[in-house]
Each structure stands twice: as structure tokens, then as C-alpha cells.
Short mmCIF file of C-alpha atoms in Angstrom, two decimals:
data_model
loop_
_atom_site.label_atom_id
_atom_site.label_comp_id
_atom_site.label_asym_id
_atom_site.label_seq_id
_atom_site.Cartn_x
_atom_site.Cartn_y
_atom_site.Cartn_z
CA UNK W 1 121.22 101.25 85.86
CA UNK W 2 117.49 101.89 86.12
CA UNK W 3 116.38 102.48 89.73
CA UNK W 4 113.67 99.84 89.26
CA UNK W 5 116.13 97.10 88.38
CA UNK W 6 118.41 98.10 91.23
CA UNK W 7 115.39 97.90 93.54
CA UNK W 8 114.65 94.43 92.18
CA UNK W 9 118.21 93.31 92.88
CA UNK W 10 118.08 94.79 96.36
CA UNK W 11 114.71 93.20 97.17
CA UNK W 12 115.89 89.82 95.88
CA UNK W 13 119.07 89.93 97.97
CA UNK W 14 117.08 90.97 101.04
CA UNK W 15 114.49 88.24 100.50
CA UNK W 16 117.15 85.56 100.10
CA UNK W 17 118.32 86.26 103.66
CA UNK W 18 114.91 85.33 105.11
CA UNK W 19 113.19 82.12 106.08
CA UNK W 20 110.97 82.44 103.01
CA UNK W 21 113.94 82.32 100.62
CA UNK W 22 112.80 79.03 99.05
CA UNK W 23 109.45 80.53 98.11
CA UNK W 24 111.18 83.63 96.73
CA UNK W 25 113.68 81.53 94.82
CA UNK W 26 110.95 79.41 93.23
CA UNK W 27 108.78 82.43 92.44
CA UNK W 28 111.64 84.35 90.84
CA UNK W 29 112.75 81.29 88.84
CA UNK W 30 109.20 80.69 87.55
CA UNK W 31 108.74 84.39 86.82
CA UNK W 32 112.02 84.49 84.90
CA UNK W 33 111.22 81.39 82.86
CA UNK W 34 107.80 82.71 81.87
CA UNK W 35 109.20 86.00 80.64
CA UNK W 36 112.57 85.09 79.25
CA UNK W 37 112.83 81.37 78.60
CA UNK W 38 116.02 81.77 76.56
CA UNK W 39 117.90 83.30 79.54
CA UNK W 40 117.39 80.64 82.18
CA UNK W 41 120.59 78.60 81.81
CA UNK W 42 121.96 78.08 85.27
CA UNK W 43 119.26 80.22 86.89
CA UNK W 44 118.46 77.74 89.66
CA UNK W 45 122.13 77.29 90.50
CA UNK W 46 122.67 81.06 90.40
CA UNK W 47 119.80 81.65 92.84
CA UNK W 48 121.10 78.95 95.18
CA UNK W 49 124.57 80.47 94.98
CA UNK W 50 123.07 83.89 95.73
CA UNK W 51 121.52 82.50 98.91
CA UNK W 52 124.89 81.12 100.00
CA UNK W 53 126.61 84.43 99.26
CA UNK W 54 123.95 86.48 101.03
CA UNK W 55 124.25 84.37 104.16
CA UNK W 56 128.04 84.60 104.07
CA UNK W 57 128.04 88.38 103.69
CA UNK W 58 125.50 88.67 106.50
CA UNK W 59 127.56 86.56 108.87
CA UNK W 60 130.71 88.51 108.07
CA UNK W 61 129.00 91.89 108.19
CA UNK W 62 130.25 92.45 104.65
CA UNK W 63 128.09 95.35 103.45
CA UNK W 64 130.23 96.00 100.32
CA UNK W 65 129.82 92.33 99.40
CA UNK W 66 126.05 92.54 99.83
CA UNK W 67 125.99 95.74 97.77
CA UNK W 68 127.91 93.96 95.01
CA UNK W 69 125.31 91.15 94.98
CA UNK W 70 122.55 93.73 94.77
CA UNK W 71 124.21 95.40 91.78
CA UNK W 72 124.92 92.07 90.05
CA UNK W 73 121.29 90.97 90.27
CA UNK W 74 120.11 94.47 89.40
CA UNK W 75 122.14 94.14 86.20
CA UNK W 76 120.42 90.83 85.41
CA UNK W 77 117.04 92.52 85.78
CA UNK W 78 118.36 95.44 83.73
CA UNK W 79 119.20 93.11 80.83
CA UNK W 80 115.62 91.81 80.90
CA UNK W 81 114.27 95.35 80.94
CA UNK W 82 116.59 96.39 78.10
CA UNK W 83 115.30 93.53 75.97
CA UNK W 84 111.67 94.48 76.66
CA UNK W 85 110.92 97.94 78.13
CA UNK W 86 107.31 96.89 78.78
CA UNK W 87 108.60 94.53 81.44
CA UNK W 88 108.95 97.38 83.94
CA UNK W 89 105.44 96.87 85.32
CA UNK W 90 106.06 93.14 85.72
CA UNK W 91 109.33 93.75 87.56
CA UNK W 92 107.54 96.22 89.84
CA UNK W 93 104.82 93.63 90.50
CA UNK W 94 107.42 90.97 91.37
CA UNK W 95 109.03 93.39 93.82
CA UNK W 96 105.73 94.46 95.39
CA UNK W 97 103.98 91.08 95.58
CA UNK W 98 106.79 88.68 96.39
CA UNK W 99 110.19 90.13 97.24
CA UNK W 100 109.41 93.11 99.46
CA UNK W 101 106.84 91.28 101.61
CA UNK W 102 109.28 88.40 102.13
CA UNK W 103 112.11 90.71 103.11
CA UNK W 104 109.97 92.82 105.41
CA UNK W 105 108.40 89.79 107.09
CA UNK W 106 111.79 88.89 108.52
CA UNK W 107 112.04 92.34 110.10
CA UNK W 108 108.46 92.44 111.34
CA UNK W 109 107.91 88.99 112.85
CA UNK W 110 106.83 90.33 116.22
CA UNK W 111 104.94 93.31 114.87
CA UNK W 112 101.26 92.62 114.27
CA UNK W 113 99.64 94.02 111.17
CA UNK W 114 96.89 96.50 111.90
CA UNK W 115 94.67 97.86 109.16
CA UNK W 116 92.31 100.69 109.98
CA UNK W 117 89.88 102.68 107.91
CA UNK W 118 87.75 105.59 108.97
CA UNK W 119 85.32 107.87 107.23
CA UNK W 120 84.49 111.12 109.02
CA UNK W 121 81.47 113.16 108.02
CA UNK W 122 80.12 116.50 109.08
CA UNK W 123 81.54 117.38 112.51
CA UNK W 124 82.67 113.89 113.45
CA UNK W 125 86.04 113.25 115.07
CA UNK W 126 87.96 110.05 114.65
CA UNK W 127 90.65 108.81 116.99
CA UNK W 128 92.54 105.75 115.81
CA UNK W 129 95.52 103.96 117.27
CA UNK W 130 97.29 100.71 116.58
CA UNK W 131 97.94 100.32 120.27
CA UNK W 132 97.39 102.36 123.44
CA UNK W 133 95.61 105.66 123.11
CA UNK W 134 94.93 108.11 125.93
CA UNK W 135 92.61 111.04 125.31
CA UNK W 136 92.12 113.70 127.93
CA UNK W 137 90.01 116.80 127.84
CA UNK W 138 86.92 117.49 125.83
#
């Protein structure tokens, strides 16, 4: 299996365990329909069933079960990629724009996002910190 499609399966499974699962489900379903309208039979039910399975494996601590779900959905993405190799960039975009942010938001709820940019010129020194910073000396 292509690492990209396995990553898509993994990101989908991780996103389905979050509070934003409904958004992910709807986004994936719409994405799938736009790209492969002839392979959408039962897609909504399959995504709902995935959510149920992901929650069950999480409650039971069933890592092999979660891994099996990841592989199963990776194979679905693989079939799409096999039918159209140009779809790789679209799968990557789905992962990067929807699935990964949803999955990571569950892990980072209490962590604020800090974006910093600096441009040093000549002999300038830049000290940046996302939180406390203590500088001593000269």
C-alpha cells in the first residue's frame, strides 16, 4: 500500500475519534463524491460505522483493531489512487487541510497556537519564545 493512502486512512481514523468528526465525515463524503461518484454506495453508512468502530476500539484500548481500521480505509484510498494516479495531490490536500488539523486539535485543546516570524540583518540578534524566556549575561 502506498504510504500516502495509509496516511489518509490513519488521519481519517484519528479524526473520527474527535469532536469534529461530523465535519470530517461530511468533508470526506463530499470529497469522495466529487472525485469518484461511481464509488459512493454506502459511503455515508460506512463513515458512520467507522466512527462507531473507532470509539469502540478507543474505549477497549484495542490498538490492533484501530490499526485494522486504518488499513481498511487506507485500502479504500488506495483503490481511488490506483484508478487515478493524479489523485495523490488531492489526497495529500485532504489530509493536510481537513483530517490532520481535526485529529491534532483534539490533542492540542489546551495548547495555544503561537506563530512567530523574525528577520535578522547584519549583526542583529533575535530571541524568540512561545512562553517564558530568561536571558542573562551580555
